[in-house]
Amino acid sequence: MEKNKKLVEAITSMDVDFAQWYTDIVKKAELIEYSLVKGAVILRPYGYAIWENIQGYLDRKFKETGHENVYMPMLIPESLLQKEKDHVVGFAPEVAWVTHGGEEKLQERLCIRPTSETLFCEHFSNIIQSYNDLPKKYNQWCSVIRWEKTTRPFLRTSEFLWQEGHTIHETAEEAQEETIRMLNVYADTLRDLLAIPVVKGRKTDKEKFAGAEATYTIEALMHDGKALQSGTSHNFGQGFAEAFGIRFTGRDGKLQHVHQTSWGLSTRVIGAIIMVHGDDSGLILPPRVAPTQLVIIPVAHHKEGVLEKAEELRQKISAYARVKVDATDKKPGWKFSEYEMKGVPLRLEVGPKDIENNQVVLVRRDTREKMFVNMDDLETVIPRLLDEIHDALLAKATERMHTMTSVATTPEEMREAADHKPGFIKAMWCGELKCEEEIKEVYGLSSRCMPFEQEKVADHCICCGKETDTLVYWGKAY
Amino acid sequence: MEKNKKLVEAITSMDVDFAQWYTDIVKKAELIEYSLVKGAVILRPYGYAIWENIQGYLDRKFKETGHENVYMPMLIPESLLQKEKDHVVGFAPEVAWVTHGGEEKLQERLCIRPTSETLFCEHFSNIIQSYNDLPKKYNQWCSVIRWEKTTRPFLRTSEFLWQEGHTIHETAEEAQEETIRMLNVYADTLRDLLAIPVVKGRKTDKEKFAGAEATYTIEALMHDGKALQSGTSHNFGQGFAEAFGIRFTGRDGKLQHVHQTSWGLSTRVIGAIIMVHGDDSGLILPPRVAPTQLVIIPVAHHKEGVLEKAEELRQKISAYARVKVDATDKKPGWKFSEYEMKGVPLRLEVGPKDIENNQVVLVRRDTREKMFVNMDDLETVIPRLLDEIHDALLAKATERMHTMTSVATTPEEMREAADHKPGFIKAMWCGELKCEEEIKEVYGLSSRCMPFEQEKVADHCICCGKETDTLVYWGKAY
């Protein structure tokens, strides 16, 4: 295993090699470290702190919308995994199997959860009797394992942290409402916390979750024009309920099956933060999710009073922002690079001259704008700047997503877009799997979603020419 | 799998069958449900909410004492587990082995973490270069698996949730300070959050953690006189550092090994809450850890204005206490039993007569004391009562622990205490493994700890009669 390199080394430019740029950032911003198990990574304090902020924000939203947290065991008996036919086909090829407990060979293999539908279903079937017991709206924070062949930190790892919501309802309408409500919670969280715009829509049958009736998704666009599925919400209808016998006595006195949903969001969104906002100096963190929102760098810190002033400022600022002082002996320029690499939204420099003038220097990470600010104004300026940075990042990303979304109405335009216009491609589709597969094969594009905001950019399927009303976002994806 | 029984059924009395009383509570207070995998349980919303409160409290304490959260992979390669000799002997017999990933047989078996020392050691060895990099003070929230033969909810399950702290330091003194600091954090948390008194002390070599130089423990006493090890803190010295090559360049320019600690506390303490405070009506939750601190029961709730008043009270009270209204159609008496079973510290009854008199009825779960309180006084009365309940529970548990602690100075007294005095037994010990094993065999008592508060209850080892200064707490344990 390679020892950590010093931060002062520059990272690869994203224009030279986007994949290497990404890998450089996750390592040099100290978000992750590789582990001995292929495809599994260590979330270091800085990377985990970002996840804690996402988790805290989402957990509040989940509770506000009436959800309760629970914890299911991580091991699933093979026979339980097999109860829902589509589900087992989708997941069995990528699970890790436990065959021995201590010295003993197990009578039945157990898999480590790749997702917990089967466990929730089994539990629901044991605790539900009548409509009075409904709805049950549960969420779980945990890690899951999917044995992936090709892995990349945050985007695709054999183990990852996530939350999975699982709910059961009396009626189909309630289940559908829940499915869309939680998709909106995800979209709003990406916008309001991570400053990331998304396209909301429904997945095609080919791309939907194994066992779902309908899967909804939020799709974000990365700097390199590739799409990243950033959160999904599934309506299961009564499929799992039938397979697992989750029945209740309804208001009409008759036994019936529940209507069910599940929805999940993972550490993958940290990959989105990097690839939507980052630049060649490193990470750029949206202020609301940044573990440190402002770093104080004392200049000429051996001079009398400088460190004391830095500490005094830290205490005051800590009332309204997450702040730290870097009082180490490293050179200021070195520190500047380090916190740029780590994407800290604001840098505050304070030295003997500044103290004399009762001012500090503030530098924005996103625009590198440098401001002289009176110390007495910090309380109003810093919170305002943090909001401005959030808005600017969101505006920039939204602008880029629009610029990088093209329209194709003919096969020639599709060819041109696929080869020369990285980003989303809007094109009509007839709804046939055959055409979806052909588009994948011919253009290398997968369907990202059928957006909620439908437009009729043409009358005919881009592939077979059949008449259709359905617009699809296509793209290359992580 | 048995369907949930209705709560109205009485539970087994603790005097009749303590084990059954315990099992009845964990099921009927809806803390857990059994799963299909033997020994693994489902933490239901009410049980998980208790854990969330413990987690939130401890996490703040960890951060206040300078710790950062990280996340390590859950799978450990067999060769890594084997690097520290004592550690592998202690844990290998009880780990779950993953042998297949998807369809493929793995080249090397991986175990699901029973604890993560080996992973942290490997990581530390990759990120540490000089004394400037020290200390590293990490914590991890996760679940672990230990393949136990006999299991009981919370007390011993094949999977459980916990936190594990892992720190490395420049000097032996710092590591020892950290070890004791975190033991004190645990003891203070049990006292201040869970209203549980503990004995703090050091484990004998026989009982220490596999691979540790010294293990410290907090031992709590359950209602039935059995001890429960409720949290442990280990000083590893340089043992793991040598096995894993965790070295740094010191201030003297020489390469040396770090000094290391680890410490853990798990959902096991929920078992302690049940067995320290509970009674024959169910759970009694200390207010600070209770998911609901006060439940409002509208009486004659179909009468005009009652539900509105209940909701108005809920809103006001929510500013200073965790409160809910039970507005269901169940009979008040049934609701009283339900919230008694769930151990909600305070019940507030409000009906038409009360509204007329601008008063409510408050009932304490612990003493069943009933009070008429003017509505305008609730804001001062409720917070005060919650504190009083905490103090009363702690005082009662402390009193019981003292009453149930006896002294043995001769083998006859030891016999008498072991057979007829449930609880801790204080007796002197020479320090020899042989005597410790003999005491286990002859009296069925294990050494709980060598308490920090040493007393000289006798001059000689209770077993061999050799002169000694060492007092040990002995007991039967979960």
mmCIF file of C-alpha atoms in Angstrom, chain A residues 137-444:
data_model
loop_
_atom_site.group_PDB
_atom_site.id
_atom_site.type_symbol
_atom_site.label_atom_id
_atom_site.label_comp_id
_atom_site.label_asym_id
_atom_site.label_seq_id
_atom_site.Cartn_x
_atom_site.Cartn_y
_atom_site.Cartn_z
ATOM 1 C CA LYS A 137 -42.874 4.149 7.482
ATOM 2 C CA TYR A 138 -39.403 2.887 8.353
ATOM 3 C CA ASN A 139 -35.876 3.927 7.498
ATOM 4 C CA GLN A 140 -32.532 2.259 8.129
ATOM 5 C CA TRP A 141 -28.980 3.679 8.131
ATOM 6 C CA CYS A 142 -26.467 0.966 7.393
ATOM 7 C CA SER A 143 -23.810 -0.377 5.055
ATOM 8 C CA VAL A 144 -24.510 -2.867 2.286
ATOM 9 C CA ILE A 145 -22.320 -5.092 0.129
ATOM 10 C CA ARG A 146 -22.507 -5.647 -3.615
ATOM 11 C CA TRP A 147 -19.698 -7.628 -5.141
ATOM 12 C CA GLU A 148 -18.802 -5.283 -8.002
ATOM 13 C CA LYS A 149 -16.119 -6.116 -10.569
ATOM 14 C CA THR A 150 -15.048 -2.553 -11.368
ATOM 15 C CA THR A 151 -15.036 -0.126 -8.490
ATOM 16 C CA ARG A 152 -14.352 3.578 -7.904
ATOM 17 C CA PRO A 153 -14.413 5.426 -4.581
ATOM 18 C CA PHE A 154 -17.942 6.641 -3.733
ATOM 19 C CA LEU A 155 -19.330 5.829 -7.210
ATOM 20 C CA ARG A 156 -19.190 2.065 -7.076
ATOM 21 C CA THR A 157 -17.649 0.203 -4.179
ATOM 22 C CA SER A 158 -18.186 -3.328 -2.929
ATOM 23 C CA GLU A 159 -19.358 -1.890 0.389
ATOM 24 C CA PHE A 160 -21.075 1.446 0.837
ATOM 25 C CA LEU A 161 -23.032 3.408 3.430
ATOM 26 C CA TRP A 162 -26.575 4.419 2.684
ATOM 27 C CA GLN A 163 -30.084 4.757 4.018
ATOM 28 C CA GLU A 164 -32.919 2.607 2.812
ATOM 29 C CA GLY A 165 -36.528 3.597 3.451
ATOM 30 C CA HIS A 166 -39.197 0.880 3.515
ATOM 31 C CA THR A 167 -42.873 1.665 3.857
ATOM 32 C CA ILE A 168 -46.182 -0.184 3.609
ATOM 33 C CA HIS A 169 -49.570 1.377 3.009
ATOM 34 C CA GLU A 170 -53.247 0.611 2.887
ATOM 35 C CA THR A 171 -53.845 1.915 -0.640
ATOM 36 C CA ALA A 172 -52.060 2.186 -3.970
ATOM 37 C CA GLU A 173 -52.534 5.971 -3.919
ATOM 38 C CA GLU A 174 -50.771 6.368 -0.596
ATOM 39 C CA ALA A 175 -47.848 4.236 -1.781
ATOM 40 C CA GLN A 176 -47.504 6.294 -4.941
ATOM 41 C CA GLU A 177 -47.654 9.551 -2.964
ATOM 42 C CA GLU A 178 -44.934 8.262 -0.649
ATOM 43 C CA THR A 179 -42.741 7.193 -3.578
ATOM 44 C CA ILE A 180 -42.887 10.662 -5.127
ATOM 45 C CA ARG A 181 -42.653 12.475 -1.772
ATOM 46 C CA MET A 182 -39.337 10.786 -0.987
ATOM 47 C CA LEU A 183 -37.983 11.384 -4.493
ATOM 48 C CA ASN A 184 -38.721 15.052 -3.901
ATOM 49 C CA VAL A 185 -36.971 14.948 -0.520
ATOM 50 C CA TYR A 186 -33.886 13.653 -2.356
ATOM 51 C CA ALA A 187 -34.099 16.265 -5.114
ATOM 52 C CA ASP A 188 -34.594 19.072 -2.593
ATOM 53 C CA THR A 189 -31.678 17.822 -0.505
ATOM 54 C CA LEU A 190 -29.348 17.808 -3.493
ATOM 55 C CA ARG A 191 -30.452 21.317 -4.393
ATOM 56 C CA ASP A 192 -30.581 22.862 -0.900
ATOM 57 C CA LEU A 193 -27.716 21.064 0.809
ATOM 58 C CA LEU A 194 -25.360 19.994 -1.986
ATOM 59 C CA ALA A 195 -26.108 22.764 -4.540
ATOM 60 C CA ILE A 196 -26.673 20.113 -7.201
ATOM 61 C CA PRO A 197 -29.515 20.397 -9.745
ATOM 62 C CA VAL A 198 -31.114 17.155 -10.930
ATOM 63 C CA VAL A 199 -33.534 15.822 -13.507
ATOM 64 C CA LYS A 200 -36.407 13.941 -11.897
ATOM 65 C CA GLY A 201 -38.105 11.159 -13.762
ATOM 66 C CA ARG A 202 -39.104 7.557 -14.064
ATOM 67 C CA LYS A 203 -36.784 4.730 -15.071
ATOM 68 C CA THR A 204 -37.611 2.503 -18.014
ATOM 69 C CA ASP A 205 -38.501 -1.097 -17.210
ATOM 70 C CA LYS A 206 -35.011 -2.146 -18.265
ATOM 71 C CA GLU A 207 -33.406 0.159 -15.709
ATOM 72 C CA LYS A 208 -35.822 -0.256 -12.816
ATOM 73 C CA PHE A 209 -35.074 -1.899 -9.480
ATOM 74 C CA ALA A 210 -35.277 -5.695 -9.338
ATOM 75 C CA GLY A 211 -38.805 -6.406 -8.142
ATOM 76 C CA ALA A 212 -40.247 -2.896 -8.470
ATOM 77 C CA GLU A 213 -43.376 -1.884 -10.344
ATOM 78 C CA ALA A 214 -41.900 1.554 -10.992
ATOM 79 C CA THR A 215 -38.566 3.178 -10.147
ATOM 80 C CA TYR A 216 -38.100 6.948 -9.989
ATOM 81 C CA THR A 217 -34.706 8.587 -10.064
ATOM 82 C CA ILE A 218 -32.840 11.832 -9.691
ATOM 83 C CA GLU A 219 -30.080 12.179 -12.288
ATOM 84 C CA ALA A 220 -27.257 14.672 -11.889
ATOM 85 C CA LEU A 221 -24.766 15.736 -14.532
ATOM 86 C CA MET A 222 -21.043 15.578 -13.806
ATOM 87 C CA HIS A 223 -18.394 17.971 -15.094
ATOM 88 C CA ASP A 224 -17.350 15.517 -17.791
ATOM 89 C CA GLY A 225 -20.888 15.199 -19.142
ATOM 90 C CA LYS A 226 -21.616 11.814 -17.608
ATOM 91 C CA ALA A 227 -24.802 11.256 -15.651
ATOM 92 C CA LEU A 228 -24.883 10.015 -12.073
ATOM 93 C CA GLN A 229 -27.990 8.328 -10.689
ATOM 94 C CA SER A 230 -28.037 9.992 -7.282
ATOM 95 C CA GLY A 231 -31.079 8.583 -5.500
ATOM 96 C CA THR A 232 -33.972 6.272 -6.362
ATOM 97 C CA SER A 233 -37.487 5.718 -5.059
ATOM 98 C CA HIS A 234 -39.459 2.591 -5.897
ATOM 99 C CA ASN A 235 -43.136 1.738 -5.907
ATOM 100 C CA PHE A 236 -43.414 -2.031 -5.405
ATOM 101 C CA GLY A 237 -47.151 -2.230 -5.812
ATOM 102 C CA GLN A 238 -48.189 -5.509 -4.174
ATOM 103 C CA GLY A 239 -45.481 -7.701 -5.692
ATOM 104 C CA PHE A 240 -43.310 -8.188 -2.622
ATOM 105 C CA ALA A 241 -46.409 -8.276 -0.403
ATOM 106 C CA GLU A 242 -47.727 -11.238 -2.380
ATOM 107 C CA ALA A 243 -44.392 -13.047 -2.347
ATOM 108 C CA PHE A 244 -43.994 -12.555 1.405
ATOM 109 C CA GLY A 245 -47.629 -12.689 2.492
ATOM 110 C CA ILE A 246 -47.843 -9.181 3.963
ATOM 111 C CA ARG A 247 -51.588 -9.068 4.482
ATOM 112 C CA PHE A 248 -53.984 -7.084 6.628
ATOM 113 C CA THR A 249 -57.689 -6.997 7.335
ATOM 114 C CA GLY A 250 -59.057 -3.959 5.507
ATOM 115 C CA ARG A 251 -61.866 -1.592 6.413
ATOM 116 C CA ASP A 252 -64.160 -3.947 4.489
ATOM 117 C CA GLY A 253 -63.199 -6.839 6.748
ATOM 118 C CA LYS A 254 -61.369 -8.616 3.912
ATOM 119 C CA LEU A 255 -57.790 -9.821 3.938
ATOM 120 C CA GLN A 256 -55.632 -7.939 1.422
ATOM 121 C CA HIS A 257 -52.017 -7.209 0.525
ATOM 122 C CA VAL A 258 -50.220 -3.990 1.475
ATOM 123 C CA HIS A 259 -48.869 -1.494 -1.067
ATOM 124 C CA GLN A 260 -45.171 -0.952 -0.621
ATOM 125 C CA THR A 261 -42.292 1.436 -1.380
ATOM 126 C CA SER A 262 -38.567 1.641 -0.846
ATOM 127 C CA TRP A 263 -36.053 4.424 -1.493
ATOM 128 C CA GLY A 264 -32.342 4.866 -1.025
ATOM 129 C CA LEU A 265 -29.519 7.384 -1.165
ATOM 130 C CA SER A 266 -25.868 6.564 -0.544
ATOM 131 C CA THR A 267 -22.350 7.959 -0.100
ATOM 132 C CA ARG A 268 -22.346 8.014 -3.912
ATOM 133 C CA VAL A 269 -23.594 11.616 -3.697
ATOM 134 C CA ILE A 270 -20.181 12.568 -2.286
ATOM 135 C CA GLY A 271 -18.838 11.573 -5.712
ATOM 136 C CA ALA A 272 -21.407 13.937 -7.218
ATOM 137 C CA ILE A 273 -20.231 16.808 -5.014
ATOM 138 C CA ILE A 274 -16.679 16.267 -6.236
ATOM 139 C CA MET A 275 -17.544 15.970 -9.939
ATOM 140 C CA VAL A 276 -20.104 18.776 -10.049
ATOM 141 C CA HIS A 277 -18.247 21.457 -8.093
ATOM 142 C CA GLY A 278 -14.536 20.562 -8.016
ATOM 143 C CA ASP A 279 -11.778 22.216 -10.034
ATOM 144 C CA ASP A 280 -8.077 21.742 -10.735
ATOM 145 C CA SER A 281 -7.138 22.983 -7.264
ATOM 146 C CA GLY A 282 -9.257 20.279 -5.656
ATOM 147 C CA LEU A 283 -12.574 19.945 -3.929
ATOM 148 C CA ILE A 284 -15.131 22.755 -3.701
ATOM 149 C CA LEU A 285 -17.614 22.031 -0.930
ATOM 150 C CA PRO A 286 -21.043 23.660 -0.839
ATOM 151 C CA PRO A 287 -21.089 25.528 2.498
ATOM 152 C CA ARG A 288 -24.049 23.720 4.064
ATOM 153 C CA VAL A 289 -22.406 20.306 3.794
ATOM 154 C CA ALA A 290 -18.812 21.428 4.436
ATOM 155 C CA PRO A 291 -17.390 20.035 7.717
ATOM 156 C CA THR A 292 -15.386 23.260 8.002
ATOM 157 C CA GLN A 293 -17.064 26.327 6.474
ATOM 158 C CA LEU A 294 -14.313 28.770 7.263
ATOM 159 C CA VAL A 295 -10.665 28.270 8.110
ATOM 160 C CA ILE A 296 -8.656 30.938 9.887
ATOM 161 C CA ILE A 297 -5.016 31.243 8.805
ATOM 162 C CA PRO A 298 -2.959 33.405 11.146
ATOM 163 C CA VAL A 299 -0.334 35.257 9.089
ATOM 164 C CA ALA A 300 3.037 35.883 10.749
ATOM 165 C CA HIS A 301 1.580 33.923 13.624
ATOM 166 C CA HIS A 302 4.694 34.135 15.775
ATOM 167 C CA LYS A 303 4.086 37.917 16.104
ATOM 168 C CA GLU A 304 2.522 38.977 19.349
ATOM 169 C CA GLY A 305 -1.246 38.876 19.529
ATOM 170 C CA VAL A 306 -1.874 37.113 16.211
ATOM 171 C CA LEU A 307 -2.721 33.664 17.555
ATOM 172 C CA GLU A 308 -4.793 35.187 20.339
ATOM 173 C CA LYS A 309 -6.774 37.231 17.827
ATOM 174 C CA ALA A 310 -7.246 34.158 15.620
ATOM 175 C CA GLU A 311 -8.604 32.216 18.585
ATOM 176 C CA GLU A 312 -10.843 35.114 19.601
ATOM 177 C CA LEU A 313 -12.274 35.249 16.076
ATOM 178 C CA ARG A 314 -12.777 31.482 16.052
ATOM 179 C CA GLN A 315 -14.824 31.628 19.208
ATOM 180 C CA LYS A 316 -17.028 34.427 17.903
ATOM 181 C CA ILE A 317 -17.507 32.862 14.466
ATOM 182 C CA SER A 318 -18.305 29.444 15.940
ATOM 183 C CA ALA A 319 -21.680 30.866 16.981
ATOM 184 C CA TYR A 320 -22.812 30.973 13.344
ATOM 185 C CA ALA A 321 -20.394 28.894 11.239
ATOM 186 C CA ARG A 322 -18.296 25.727 11.463
ATOM 187 C CA VAL A 323 -14.827 27.196 11.871
ATOM 188 C CA LYS A 324 -11.300 26.118 12.689
ATOM 189 C CA VAL A 325 -7.907 27.764 13.114
ATOM 190 C CA ASP A 326 -4.798 26.322 11.537
ATOM 191 C CA ALA A 327 -2.107 27.387 13.984
ATOM 192 C CA THR A 328 0.526 24.899 12.788
ATOM 193 C CA ASP A 329 4.010 25.919 11.719
ATOM 194 C CA LYS A 330 3.404 25.289 8.020
ATOM 195 C CA LYS A 331 3.853 28.224 5.652
ATOM 196 C CA PRO A 332 0.657 30.210 4.882
ATOM 197 C CA GLY A 333 0.931 29.427 1.147
ATOM 198 C CA TRP A 334 1.085 25.752 1.933
ATOM 199 C CA LYS A 335 -1.971 26.074 4.126
ATOM 200 C CA PHE A 336 -3.816 27.967 1.398
ATOM 201 C CA SER A 337 -3.245 25.049 -0.999
ATOM 202 C CA GLU A 338 -4.274 22.505 1.596
ATOM 203 C CA TYR A 339 -7.642 24.117 2.323
ATOM 204 C CA GLU A 340 -8.245 24.739 -1.353
ATOM 205 C CA MET A 341 -7.658 21.036 -1.931
ATOM 206 C CA LYS A 342 -10.124 20.301 0.856
ATOM 207 C CA GLY A 343 -12.657 22.707 -0.622
ATOM 208 C CA VAL A 344 -13.233 24.816 2.497
ATOM 209 C CA PRO A 345 -15.670 27.531 1.276
ATOM 210 C CA LEU A 346 -14.063 30.522 3.010
ATOM 211 C CA ARG A 347 -10.551 31.376 4.135
ATOM 212 C CA LEU A 348 -9.918 34.108 6.662
ATOM 213 C CA GLU A 349 -6.403 35.547 6.872
ATOM 214 C CA VAL A 350 -5.402 37.678 9.818
ATOM 215 C CA GLY A 351 -1.970 39.187 10.520
ATOM 216 C CA PRO A 352 -0.427 42.041 12.525
ATOM 217 C CA LYS A 353 -1.350 44.711 9.926
ATOM 218 C CA ASP A 354 -4.949 43.480 9.802
ATOM 219 C CA ILE A 355 -5.218 43.598 13.554
ATOM 220 C CA GLU A 356 -3.970 47.191 13.506
ATOM 221 C CA ASN A 357 -6.666 48.067 10.964
ATOM 222 C CA ASN A 358 -9.364 46.000 12.725
ATOM 223 C CA GLN A 359 -9.898 44.043 9.522
ATOM 224 C CA VAL A 360 -9.370 40.611 8.024
ATOM 225 C CA VAL A 361 -8.996 39.184 4.536
ATOM 226 C CA LEU A 362 -11.722 36.810 3.353
ATOM 227 C CA VAL A 363 -11.162 34.630 0.279
ATOM 228 C CA ARG A 364 -13.865 32.611 -1.443
ATOM 229 C CA ARG A 365 -12.848 29.115 -2.540
ATOM 230 C CA ASP A 366 -15.220 29.059 -5.517
ATOM 231 C CA THR A 367 -14.387 32.399 -7.162
ATOM 232 C CA ARG A 368 -11.107 33.155 -5.328
ATOM 233 C CA GLU A 369 -12.527 36.628 -4.747
ATOM 234 C CA LYS A 370 -10.568 38.442 -2.027
ATOM 235 C CA MET A 371 -12.251 40.906 0.314
ATOM 236 C CA PHE A 372 -11.101 43.150 3.137
ATOM 237 C CA VAL A 373 -13.738 43.043 5.832
ATOM 238 C CA ASN A 374 -14.012 45.008 9.043
ATOM 239 C CA MET A 375 -13.905 42.662 12.031
ATOM 240 C CA ASP A 376 -17.118 44.102 13.390
ATOM 241 C CA ASP A 377 -18.967 43.160 10.208
ATOM 242 C CA LEU A 378 -18.009 39.477 10.133
ATOM 243 C CA GLU A 379 -21.189 38.364 11.846
ATOM 244 C CA THR A 380 -23.282 39.633 8.949
ATOM 245 C CA VAL A 381 -20.781 39.135 6.118
ATOM 246 C CA ILE A 382 -19.841 35.487 6.741
ATOM 247 C CA PRO A 383 -23.367 33.990 6.852
ATOM 248 C CA ARG A 384 -24.306 36.079 3.810
ATOM 249 C CA LEU A 385 -21.224 34.900 1.911
ATOM 250 C CA LEU A 386 -21.913 31.275 2.774
ATOM 251 C CA ASP A 387 -25.405 31.615 1.306
ATOM 252 C CA GLU A 388 -24.034 33.438 -1.731
ATOM 253 C CA ILE A 389 -21.503 30.697 -2.354
ATOM 254 C CA HIS A 390 -24.243 28.072 -2.154
ATOM 255 C CA ASP A 391 -26.381 30.011 -4.628
ATOM 256 C CA ALA A 392 -23.457 30.643 -6.975
ATOM 257 C CA LEU A 393 -22.481 26.966 -7.021
ATOM 258 C CA LEU A 394 -26.059 25.918 -7.696
ATOM 259 C CA ALA A 395 -26.462 28.528 -10.435
ATOM 260 C CA LYS A 396 -23.212 27.504 -12.093
ATOM 261 C CA ALA A 397 -24.106 23.816 -12.007
ATOM 262 C CA THR A 398 -27.620 24.510 -13.298
ATOM 263 C CA GLU A 399 -26.264 26.640 -16.127
ATOM 264 C CA ARG A 400 -23.807 23.889 -17.035
ATOM 265 C CA MET A 401 -26.524 21.228 -16.993
ATOM 266 C CA HIS A 402 -28.609 23.293 -19.391
ATOM 267 C CA THR A 403 -25.666 23.983 -21.669
ATOM 268 C CA MET A 404 -24.771 20.314 -21.685
ATOM 269 C CA THR A 405 -28.261 19.120 -22.530
ATOM 270 C CA SER A 406 -28.873 18.671 -26.230
ATOM 271 C CA VAL A 407 -31.788 17.532 -28.332
ATOM 272 C CA ALA A 408 -31.737 14.817 -30.995
ATOM 273 C CA THR A 409 -34.649 14.336 -33.364
ATOM 274 C CA THR A 410 -32.940 12.206 -36.023
ATOM 275 C CA PRO A 411 -30.434 9.338 -35.924
ATOM 276 C CA GLU A 412 -27.833 11.737 -37.387
ATOM 277 C CA GLU A 413 -28.363 14.208 -34.557
ATOM 278 C CA MET A 414 -28.201 11.332 -32.074
ATOM 279 C CA ARG A 415 -24.868 10.234 -33.584
ATOM 280 C CA GLU A 416 -23.508 13.770 -33.477
ATOM 281 C CA ALA A 417 -24.635 14.294 -29.882
ATOM 282 C CA ALA A 418 -23.392 10.905 -28.691
ATOM 283 C CA ASP A 419 -19.941 11.477 -30.202
ATOM 284 C CA HIS A 420 -19.421 15.210 -29.709
ATOM 285 C CA LYS A 421 -21.804 16.635 -27.123
ATOM 286 C CA PRO A 422 -21.125 15.251 -23.650
ATOM 287 C CA GLY A 423 -24.157 15.568 -21.397
ATOM 288 C CA PHE A 424 -27.832 14.693 -21.457
ATOM 289 C CA ILE A 425 -29.485 14.030 -24.808
ATOM 290 C CA LYS A 426 -33.213 14.501 -25.083
ATOM 291 C CA ALA A 427 -34.812 12.193 -27.637
ATOM 292 C CA MET A 428 -38.169 10.469 -28.117
ATOM 293 C CA TRP A 429 -38.620 6.762 -27.483
ATOM 294 C CA CYS A 430 -41.404 4.319 -28.381
ATOM 295 C CA GLY A 431 -41.282 2.384 -25.123
ATOM 296 C CA GLU A 432 -39.880 -0.836 -26.640
ATOM 297 C CA LEU A 433 -36.981 -2.633 -24.948
ATOM 298 C CA LYS A 434 -35.612 -3.493 -28.376
ATOM 299 C CA CYS A 435 -35.096 0.175 -29.273
ATOM 300 C CA GLU A 436 -33.606 0.959 -25.866
ATOM 301 C CA GLU A 437 -31.100 -1.857 -26.324
ATOM 302 C CA GLU A 438 -30.291 -0.742 -29.859
ATOM 303 C CA ILE A 439 -29.624 2.822 -28.715
ATOM 304 C CA LYS A 440 -27.269 1.436 -26.088
ATOM 305 C CA GLU A 441 -25.464 -0.689 -28.652
ATOM 306 C CA VAL A 442 -25.304 1.802 -31.514
ATOM 307 C CA TYR A 443 -24.680 5.049 -29.611
ATOM 308 C CA GLY A 444 -23.376 3.829 -26.270
#
